Amino acid sequence: MALYFLSFCTAYAFVFIKQANKPAWFRTYVVLLCLFLCFGYMTGTDWRVYEDIYTHINFNNLFYNYFQEPGYYIYMLPFRFLNIDFFVFFIFTKVLCYITIVCKLITYCERFKYIGLMYFIPCYGFYLFIDNPMRNLIAVSIALYAFRFLVERKPIHYFIIVIIAMTFHTSACIMIPAYFYMNKDLSTKKIIFLYIAINVLFANRTLLALIISNVFGSIPYVAGKINSYIESSNTEGGGRVISLGFIIFFTFFILLCFYKSQIYKMKNGKIIWNGAITFLILYRLATTIEVFMRFQLYYMIFFVAGISYLTVFFTERSKKIYISYLLGLSVIGSNQIFSTWRYLPYTNYLTYAVKGEFPSYSFRSAYNPNNSPYKSKNKENKNNEK
């Protein structure tokens, strides 16, 4: 448990330690963070399904009994053909995604990189790398490269990357409309009106499902995926108009709108602000049908950068209060580790590799459900990697 808190509280401490800005400090931190986030062994959920698919690939009958997006399956084939161990393949993939996401976070957060990491790790990092919806993680990592071509106005390059991302996870379709507005000057009044309208209209679960199906469901396969998301979504949490999360994100929305003109003048400011606002607008959609929080993941880096950049607009004393406030939100975001067996006990692949002992699939699969102190509290989400 201590490792989870240490992973992001260290970033908070480094914000106030001048020496931590030295490249050696930062490199050491992100490498150790990678070893923690990417080398989890029996933690998480979806690896069980992925390992089963990986183990039972049939080279004589490819794609037999595999009905998900084809990109991930094709990506697996060379590793399986070379008889590379599943967890070596799995960890290698997570490390590649980790490098991509952290590099992009550094690019957009710049001197506020420690603040960005402090917020990103518990709010998104634990889910992405330890619980690990692998196909969604890969799709997000690929999609992040598309934003460069959005800024350079190269539509062919942009949409090729988005299409590749969609072959790993259909949710990458949310990147399609981004090309037409992410690099433009947006009207604050229109954004506020849109934000209010979406929060009012999309609080209705049935209406939201209908709109999403009409907009993104013209392709039968995509429509089927959307319907499966909606049907498997937890109806108990759908349509909450006011919640603690809404209040927190609404506050960020107000701050971002207030400082919009200043943020636009900063390096990458336009794409950061527009992406952050997109993230906040999508929050309503994810609150009504929670599985669509996967859409938010494509814009999380911009939201993290946006709220990190807000630090600029506070006095020295207020900055410390604001950063501590973000730490408090990070602690709240980390409460997921106490609500399910997925995260505790934490095991690391390297400790078993050093000993040369690799437990069987059945042992690993049952380890966390049987040994977690939170197994009795577990309310298993049925939305695992659809």
PDB file of C-alpha atoms in Angstrom, residues 60-299:
ATOM      1  CA  ASN A  60      -3.299 -22.692 -38.474  1.00  0.00           C
ATOM      2  CA  ASN A  61      -6.546 -20.835 -37.967  1.00  0.00           C
ATOM      3  CA  LEU A  62      -5.844 -17.193 -37.219  1.00  0.00           C
ATOM      4  CA  PHE A  63      -8.610 -15.031 -35.699  1.00  0.00           C
ATOM      5  CA  TYR A  64     -10.583 -18.144 -34.774  1.00  0.00           C
ATOM      6  CA  ASN A  65     -12.707 -17.356 -31.725  1.00  0.00           C
ATOM      7  CA  TYR A  66     -11.365 -13.768 -31.537  1.00  0.00           C
ATOM      8  CA  PHE A  67     -14.034 -11.125 -31.982  1.00  0.00           C
ATOM      9  CA  GLN A  68     -12.396  -7.923 -30.738  1.00  0.00           C
ATOM     10  CA  GLU A  69     -10.616  -5.196 -32.689  1.00  0.00           C
ATOM     11  CA  PRO A  70      -7.933  -6.845 -34.887  1.00  0.00           C
ATOM     12  CA  GLY A  71      -4.990  -4.516 -34.184  1.00  0.00           C
ATOM     13  CA  TYR A  72      -4.073  -6.010 -30.832  1.00  0.00           C
ATOM     14  CA  TYR A  73      -4.321  -9.569 -32.117  1.00  0.00           C
ATOM     15  CA  ILE A  74      -2.045  -8.817 -35.081  1.00  0.00           C
ATOM     16  CA  TYR A  75       0.371  -7.059 -32.716  1.00  0.00           C
ATOM     17  CA  MET A  76       0.531 -10.185 -30.520  1.00  0.00           C
ATOM     18  CA  LEU A  77       1.330 -12.611 -33.349  1.00  0.00           C
ATOM     19  CA  PRO A  78       5.097 -11.938 -33.794  1.00  0.00           C
ATOM     20  CA  PHE A  79       5.701 -12.257 -30.041  1.00  0.00           C
ATOM     21  CA  ARG A  80       3.721 -15.472 -29.870  1.00  0.00           C
ATOM     22  CA  PHE A  81       5.439 -16.828 -32.976  1.00  0.00           C
ATOM     23  CA  LEU A  82       8.809 -16.278 -31.261  1.00  0.00           C
ATOM     24  CA  ASN A  83       7.476 -18.070 -28.140  1.00  0.00           C
ATOM     25  CA  ILE A  84       8.074 -15.021 -25.946  1.00  0.00           C
ATOM     26  CA  ASP A  85       6.565 -15.433 -22.492  1.00  0.00           C
ATOM     27  CA  PHE A  86       3.222 -13.684 -22.132  1.00  0.00           C
ATOM     28  CA  PHE A  87       4.248 -11.430 -19.248  1.00  0.00           C
ATOM     29  CA  VAL A  88       7.466 -10.431 -21.002  1.00  0.00           C
ATOM     30  CA  PHE A  89       5.334  -9.374 -23.973  1.00  0.00           C
ATOM     31  CA  PHE A  90       2.755  -7.730 -21.712  1.00  0.00           C
ATOM     32  CA  ILE A  91       5.265  -5.753 -19.636  1.00  0.00           C
ATOM     33  CA  PHE A  92       7.218  -4.746 -22.737  1.00  0.00           C
ATOM     34  CA  THR A  93       4.008  -3.306 -24.186  1.00  0.00           C
ATOM     35  CA  LYS A  94       3.169  -1.451 -20.976  1.00  0.00           C
ATOM     36  CA  VAL A  95       6.666   0.043 -20.854  1.00  0.00           C
ATOM     37  CA  LEU A  96       6.325   1.336 -24.428  1.00  0.00           C
ATOM     38  CA  CYS A  97       2.972   2.916 -23.559  1.00  0.00           C
ATOM     39  CA  TYR A  98       4.401   4.336 -20.332  1.00  0.00           C
ATOM     40  CA  ILE A  99       7.277   5.998 -22.220  1.00  0.00           C
ATOM     41  CA  THR A 100       4.842   7.493 -24.738  1.00  0.00           C
ATOM     42  CA  ILE A 101       2.417   8.872 -22.157  1.00  0.00           C
ATOM     43  CA  VAL A 102       5.083  10.218 -19.787  1.00  0.00           C
ATOM     44  CA  CYS A 103       6.967  11.868 -22.667  1.00  0.00           C
ATOM     45  CA  LYS A 104       3.770  13.548 -23.869  1.00  0.00           C
ATOM     46  CA  LEU A 105       2.934  14.614 -20.324  1.00  0.00           C
ATOM     47  CA  ILE A 106       6.399  16.186 -20.002  1.00  0.00           C
ATOM     48  CA  THR A 107       5.954  17.919 -23.376  1.00  0.00           C
ATOM     49  CA  TYR A 108       2.682  19.570 -22.398  1.00  0.00           C
ATOM     50  CA  CYS A 109       3.294  20.133 -18.665  1.00  0.00           C
ATOM     51  CA  GLU A 110       6.910  21.322 -19.132  1.00  0.00           C
ATOM     52  CA  ARG A 111       8.136  22.879 -15.865  1.00  0.00           C
ATOM     53  CA  PHE A 112       5.023  21.623 -14.071  1.00  0.00           C
ATOM     54  CA  LYS A 113       5.827  17.988 -14.864  1.00  0.00           C
ATOM     55  CA  TYR A 114       5.981  16.924 -11.207  1.00  0.00           C
ATOM     56  CA  ILE A 115       2.558  18.462 -10.561  1.00  0.00           C
ATOM     57  CA  GLY A 116       1.223  16.689 -13.621  1.00  0.00           C
ATOM     58  CA  LEU A 117       2.651  13.330 -12.546  1.00  0.00           C
ATOM     59  CA  MET A 118       1.371  13.815  -9.007  1.00  0.00           C
ATOM     60  CA  TYR A 119      -2.177  14.097 -10.333  1.00  0.00           C
ATOM     61  CA  PHE A 120      -1.882  11.661 -13.246  1.00  0.00           C
ATOM     62  CA  ILE A 121      -0.486   8.673 -11.336  1.00  0.00           C
ATOM     63  CA  PRO A 122      -3.342   7.983  -8.871  1.00  0.00           C
ATOM     64  CA  CYS A 123      -6.170   9.350 -11.008  1.00  0.00           C
ATOM     65  CA  TYR A 124      -5.258   7.566 -14.250  1.00  0.00           C
ATOM     66  CA  GLY A 125      -1.923   5.753 -13.927  1.00  0.00           C
ATOM     67  CA  PHE A 126      -3.050   3.092 -11.448  1.00  0.00           C
ATOM     68  CA  TYR A 127      -5.985   2.196 -13.669  1.00  0.00           C
ATOM     69  CA  LEU A 128      -4.078   2.253 -16.957  1.00  0.00           C
ATOM     70  CA  PHE A 129      -0.917   0.409 -15.926  1.00  0.00           C
ATOM     71  CA  ILE A 130      -1.830  -1.738 -12.929  1.00  0.00           C
ATOM     72  CA  ASP A 131      -5.465  -2.634 -13.508  1.00  0.00           C
ATOM     73  CA  ASN A 132      -4.502  -2.257 -17.146  1.00  0.00           C
ATOM     74  CA  PRO A 133      -7.137  -2.180 -19.905  1.00  0.00           C
ATOM     75  CA  MET A 134      -4.369  -3.051 -22.362  1.00  0.00           C
ATOM     76  CA  ARG A 135      -6.066  -2.463 -25.709  1.00  0.00           C
ATOM     77  CA  ASN A 136      -7.453   0.866 -24.522  1.00  0.00           C
ATOM     78  CA  LEU A 137      -4.015   1.841 -23.184  1.00  0.00           C
ATOM     79  CA  ILE A 138      -2.352   1.059 -26.515  1.00  0.00           C
ATOM     80  CA  ALA A 139      -5.028   2.984 -28.427  1.00  0.00           C
ATOM     81  CA  VAL A 140      -4.523   6.052 -26.213  1.00  0.00           C
ATOM     82  CA  SER A 141      -0.740   5.825 -26.601  1.00  0.00           C
ATOM     83  CA  ILE A 142      -1.000   5.627 -30.390  1.00  0.00           C
ATOM     84  CA  ALA A 143      -3.574   8.429 -30.560  1.00  0.00           C
ATOM     85  CA  LEU A 144      -1.304  10.831 -28.663  1.00  0.00           C
ATOM     86  CA  TYR A 145       1.034  10.858 -31.665  1.00  0.00           C
ATOM     87  CA  ALA A 146      -1.806  12.113 -33.860  1.00  0.00           C
ATOM     88  CA  PHE A 147      -1.972  15.509 -32.132  1.00  0.00           C
ATOM     89  CA  ARG A 148       1.314  16.556 -33.708  1.00  0.00           C
ATOM     90  CA  PHE A 149      -0.281  16.246 -37.154  1.00  0.00           C
ATOM     91  CA  LEU A 150      -3.384  18.039 -35.918  1.00  0.00           C
ATOM     92  CA  VAL A 151      -1.242  21.061 -35.044  1.00  0.00           C
ATOM     93  CA  GLU A 152       0.635  20.798 -38.359  1.00  0.00           C
ATOM     94  CA  ARG A 153      -2.701  20.451 -40.218  1.00  0.00           C
ATOM     95  CA  LYS A 154      -1.808  17.171 -41.912  1.00  0.00           C
ATOM     96  CA  PRO A 155      -5.172  15.383 -42.078  1.00  0.00           C
ATOM     97  CA  ILE A 156      -3.970  12.248 -43.864  1.00  0.00           C
ATOM     98  CA  HIS A 157      -1.294  11.546 -41.262  1.00  0.00           C
ATOM     99  CA  TYR A 158      -3.696  12.394 -38.448  1.00  0.00           C
ATOM    100  CA  PHE A 159      -6.531  10.131 -39.560  1.00  0.00           C
ATOM    101  CA  ILE A 160      -4.204   7.233 -40.416  1.00  0.00           C
ATOM    102  CA  ILE A 161      -2.968   7.243 -36.820  1.00  0.00           C
ATOM    103  CA  VAL A 162      -6.511   7.531 -35.461  1.00  0.00           C
ATOM    104  CA  ILE A 163      -7.641   4.596 -37.605  1.00  0.00           C
ATOM    105  CA  ILE A 164      -4.690   2.512 -36.391  1.00  0.00           C
ATOM    106  CA  ALA A 165      -5.657   3.384 -32.795  1.00  0.00           C
ATOM    107  CA  MET A 166      -9.235   2.314 -33.527  1.00  0.00           C
ATOM    108  CA  THR A 167      -7.995  -1.128 -34.617  1.00  0.00           C
ATOM    109  CA  PHE A 168      -6.880  -1.560 -30.998  1.00  0.00           C
ATOM    110  CA  HIS A 169      -9.921   0.012 -29.330  1.00  0.00           C
ATOM    111  CA  THR A 170     -13.026   1.469 -30.944  1.00  0.00           C
ATOM    112  CA  SER A 171     -13.177   4.307 -28.396  1.00  0.00           C
ATOM    113  CA  ALA A 172     -10.448   6.072 -30.403  1.00  0.00           C
ATOM    114  CA  CYS A 173     -13.268   7.237 -32.698  1.00  0.00           C
ATOM    115  CA  ILE A 174     -13.672  10.140 -30.259  1.00  0.00           C
ATOM    116  CA  MET A 175     -10.508  11.544 -31.862  1.00  0.00           C
ATOM    117  CA  ILE A 176     -12.204  12.047 -35.230  1.00  0.00           C
ATOM    118  CA  PRO A 177     -14.013  15.336 -34.452  1.00  0.00           C
ATOM    119  CA  ALA A 178     -10.940  16.695 -32.606  1.00  0.00           C
ATOM    120  CA  TYR A 179      -9.178  17.511 -35.855  1.00  0.00           C
ATOM    121  CA  PHE A 180     -11.783  20.126 -36.697  1.00  0.00           C
ATOM    122  CA  TYR A 181     -11.574  22.214 -33.514  1.00  0.00           C
ATOM    123  CA  MET A 182      -8.619  21.330 -31.259  1.00  0.00           C
ATOM    124  CA  ASN A 183      -6.264  23.864 -32.860  1.00  0.00           C
ATOM    125  CA  LYS A 184      -8.772  26.690 -33.242  1.00  0.00           C
ATOM    126  CA  ASP A 185      -9.706  29.721 -31.149  1.00  0.00           C
ATOM    127  CA  LEU A 186     -12.890  28.649 -29.411  1.00  0.00           C
ATOM    128  CA  SER A 187     -15.510  31.085 -28.147  1.00  0.00           C
ATOM    129  CA  THR A 188     -15.703  31.040 -24.346  1.00  0.00           C
ATOM    130  CA  LYS A 189     -19.406  31.928 -24.405  1.00  0.00           C
ATOM    131  CA  LYS A 190     -20.183  29.087 -26.800  1.00  0.00           C
ATOM    132  CA  ILE A 191     -18.150  26.640 -24.723  1.00  0.00           C
ATOM    133  CA  ILE A 192     -20.003  27.652 -21.547  1.00  0.00           C
ATOM    134  CA  PHE A 193     -23.342  27.250 -23.308  1.00  0.00           C
ATOM    135  CA  LEU A 194     -22.293  23.848 -24.686  1.00  0.00           C
ATOM    136  CA  TYR A 195     -21.062  22.751 -21.262  1.00  0.00           C
ATOM    137  CA  ILE A 196     -24.367  23.687 -19.605  1.00  0.00           C
ATOM    138  CA  ALA A 197     -26.442  22.111 -22.376  1.00  0.00           C
ATOM    139  CA  ILE A 198     -24.527  18.833 -22.261  1.00  0.00           C
ATOM    140  CA  ASN A 199     -24.720  18.632 -18.478  1.00  0.00           C
ATOM    141  CA  VAL A 200     -28.480  19.165 -18.624  1.00  0.00           C
ATOM    142  CA  LEU A 201     -29.362  17.022 -21.639  1.00  0.00           C
ATOM    143  CA  PHE A 202     -26.880  14.204 -21.168  1.00  0.00           C
ATOM    144  CA  ALA A 203     -27.920  13.561 -17.590  1.00  0.00           C
ATOM    145  CA  ASN A 204     -30.646  11.462 -19.233  1.00  0.00           C
ATOM    146  CA  ARG A 205     -29.154   8.030 -19.855  1.00  0.00           C
ATOM    147  CA  THR A 206     -31.613   6.987 -22.584  1.00  0.00           C
ATOM    148  CA  LEU A 207     -31.170  10.203 -24.553  1.00  0.00           C
ATOM    149  CA  LEU A 208     -27.376   9.978 -24.341  1.00  0.00           C
ATOM    150  CA  ALA A 209     -27.396   6.378 -25.554  1.00  0.00           C
ATOM    151  CA  LEU A 210     -29.603   7.349 -28.497  1.00  0.00           C
ATOM    152  CA  ILE A 211     -27.389  10.284 -29.530  1.00  0.00           C
ATOM    153  CA  ILE A 212     -24.158   8.265 -29.284  1.00  0.00           C
ATOM    154  CA  SER A 213     -25.647   5.450 -31.346  1.00  0.00           C
ATOM    155  CA  ASN A 214     -26.782   7.868 -34.060  1.00  0.00           C
ATOM    156  CA  VAL A 215     -23.464   9.740 -34.222  1.00  0.00           C
ATOM    157  CA  PHE A 216     -20.990   6.864 -33.943  1.00  0.00           C
ATOM    158  CA  GLY A 217     -23.083   3.824 -34.745  1.00  0.00           C
ATOM    159  CA  SER A 218     -23.519   4.037 -38.505  1.00  0.00           C
ATOM    160  CA  ILE A 219     -20.980   1.229 -38.884  1.00  0.00           C
ATOM    161  CA  PRO A 220     -22.547  -2.045 -37.650  1.00  0.00           C
ATOM    162  CA  TYR A 221     -19.409  -3.151 -35.781  1.00  0.00           C
ATOM    163  CA  VAL A 222     -19.085   0.183 -33.972  1.00  0.00           C
ATOM    164  CA  ALA A 223     -22.808   0.166 -33.183  1.00  0.00           C
ATOM    165  CA  GLY A 224     -22.460  -3.304 -31.673  1.00  0.00           C
ATOM    166  CA  LYS A 225     -19.559  -2.195 -29.487  1.00  0.00           C
ATOM    167  CA  ILE A 226     -21.464   0.872 -28.294  1.00  0.00           C
ATOM    168  CA  ASN A 227     -24.533  -1.185 -27.432  1.00  0.00           C
ATOM    169  CA  SER A 228     -22.403  -3.668 -25.500  1.00  0.00           C
ATOM    170  CA  TYR A 229     -20.890  -0.793 -23.516  1.00  0.00           C
ATOM    171  CA  ILE A 230     -24.306   0.628 -22.687  1.00  0.00           C
ATOM    172  CA  GLU A 231     -25.834  -2.725 -21.763  1.00  0.00           C
ATOM    173  CA  SER A 232     -22.923  -3.661 -19.506  1.00  0.00           C
ATOM    174  CA  SER A 233     -22.831  -0.235 -17.849  1.00  0.00           C
ATOM    175  CA  ASN A 234     -23.806   0.040 -14.212  1.00  0.00           C
ATOM    176  CA  THR A 235     -27.267   1.619 -14.138  1.00  0.00           C
ATOM    177  CA  GLU A 236     -27.045   2.484 -10.446  1.00  0.00           C
ATOM    178  CA  GLY A 237     -24.557   5.284 -11.065  1.00  0.00           C
ATOM    179  CA  GLY A 238     -26.059   6.621 -14.246  1.00  0.00           C
ATOM    180  CA  GLY A 239     -27.400  10.117 -14.549  1.00  0.00           C
ATOM    181  CA  ARG A 240     -26.050  11.727 -11.412  1.00  0.00           C
ATOM    182  CA  VAL A 241     -26.485  15.457 -11.946  1.00  0.00           C
ATOM    183  CA  ILE A 242     -24.561  16.660  -8.888  1.00  0.00           C
ATOM    184  CA  SER A 243     -21.715  14.779  -7.222  1.00  0.00           C
ATOM    185  CA  LEU A 244     -18.404  15.543  -5.535  1.00  0.00           C
ATOM    186  CA  GLY A 245     -16.628  14.779  -8.798  1.00  0.00           C
ATOM    187  CA  PHE A 246     -18.897  17.147 -10.713  1.00  0.00           C
ATOM    188  CA  ILE A 247     -18.228  19.970  -8.231  1.00  0.00           C
ATOM    189  CA  ILE A 248     -14.458  19.430  -8.471  1.00  0.00           C
ATOM    190  CA  PHE A 249     -14.428  19.343 -12.261  1.00  0.00           C
ATOM    191  CA  PHE A 250     -16.877  22.249 -12.494  1.00  0.00           C
ATOM    192  CA  THR A 251     -14.425  24.311 -10.427  1.00  0.00           C
ATOM    193  CA  PHE A 252     -11.648  23.456 -12.878  1.00  0.00           C
ATOM    194  CA  PHE A 253     -13.944  24.396 -15.756  1.00  0.00           C
ATOM    195  CA  ILE A 254     -14.551  27.836 -14.231  1.00  0.00           C
ATOM    196  CA  LEU A 255     -10.824  28.404 -13.620  1.00  0.00           C
ATOM    197  CA  LEU A 256      -9.856  27.304 -17.114  1.00  0.00           C
ATOM    198  CA  CYS A 257     -12.480  29.561 -18.685  1.00  0.00           C
ATOM    199  CA  PHE A 258     -11.378  32.493 -16.542  1.00  0.00           C
ATOM    200  CA  TYR A 259      -7.726  32.132 -17.567  1.00  0.00           C
ATOM    201  CA  LYS A 260      -8.375  31.008 -21.140  1.00  0.00           C
ATOM    202  CA  SER A 261      -6.793  34.005 -22.880  1.00  0.00           C
ATOM    203  CA  GLN A 262      -3.581  33.681 -20.826  1.00  0.00           C
ATOM    204  CA  ILE A 263      -3.347  29.927 -21.426  1.00  0.00           C
ATOM    205  CA  TYR A 264      -3.864  30.414 -25.164  1.00  0.00           C
ATOM    206  CA  LYS A 265      -0.730  32.607 -25.226  1.00  0.00           C
ATOM    207  CA  MET A 266       1.436  29.857 -23.696  1.00  0.00           C
ATOM    208  CA  LYS A 267       3.355  27.228 -25.626  1.00  0.00           C
ATOM    209  CA  ASN A 268       0.862  24.578 -26.803  1.00  0.00           C
ATOM    210  CA  GLY A 269      -1.721  26.616 -24.896  1.00  0.00           C
ATOM    211  CA  LYS A 270      -4.461  26.337 -27.494  1.00  0.00           C
ATOM    212  CA  ILE A 271      -4.390  22.553 -27.764  1.00  0.00           C
ATOM    213  CA  ILE A 272      -3.986  22.191 -23.978  1.00  0.00           C
ATOM    214  CA  TRP A 273      -7.002  24.375 -23.199  1.00  0.00           C
ATOM    215  CA  ASN A 274      -9.203  22.886 -25.912  1.00  0.00           C
ATOM    216  CA  GLY A 275      -8.232  19.350 -24.891  1.00  0.00           C
ATOM    217  CA  ALA A 276      -8.829  20.059 -21.211  1.00  0.00           C
ATOM    218  CA  ILE A 277     -12.293  21.448 -21.936  1.00  0.00           C
ATOM    219  CA  THR A 278     -13.067  18.422 -24.127  1.00  0.00           C
ATOM    220  CA  PHE A 279     -12.106  16.204 -21.203  1.00  0.00           C
ATOM    221  CA  LEU A 280     -14.439  18.115 -18.880  1.00  0.00           C
ATOM    222  CA  ILE A 281     -17.325  17.981 -21.342  1.00  0.00           C
ATOM    223  CA  LEU A 282     -16.831  14.235 -21.715  1.00  0.00           C
ATOM    224  CA  TYR A 283     -17.022  13.904 -17.927  1.00  0.00           C
ATOM    225  CA  ARG A 284     -20.798  14.336 -18.145  1.00  0.00           C
ATOM    226  CA  LEU A 285     -21.010  11.541 -20.676  1.00  0.00           C
ATOM    227  CA  ALA A 286     -18.862   9.271 -18.491  1.00  0.00           C
ATOM    228  CA  THR A 287     -20.933  10.050 -15.401  1.00  0.00           C
ATOM    229  CA  THR A 288     -24.165   9.110 -17.131  1.00  0.00           C
ATOM    230  CA  ILE A 289     -22.763   5.958 -18.758  1.00  0.00           C
ATOM    231  CA  GLU A 290     -19.557   5.315 -16.842  1.00  0.00           C
ATOM    232  CA  VAL A 291     -17.904   2.992 -19.343  1.00  0.00           C
ATOM    233  CA  PHE A 292     -17.495   5.979 -21.661  1.00  0.00           C
ATOM    234  CA  MET A 293     -14.844   7.320 -19.326  1.00  0.00           C
ATOM    235  CA  ARG A 294     -12.630   5.514 -21.822  1.00  0.00           C
ATOM    236  CA  PHE A 295     -13.290   8.447 -24.184  1.00  0.00           C
ATOM    237  CA  GLN A 296     -11.839  10.835 -21.621  1.00  0.00           C
ATOM    238  CA  LEU A 297      -8.521   9.005 -21.592  1.00  0.00           C
ATOM    239  CA  TYR A 298      -7.603  10.424 -25.012  1.00  0.00           C
ATOM    240  CA  TYR A 299      -7.699  13.952 -23.553  1.00  0.00           C
TER     241      TYR A 299
END
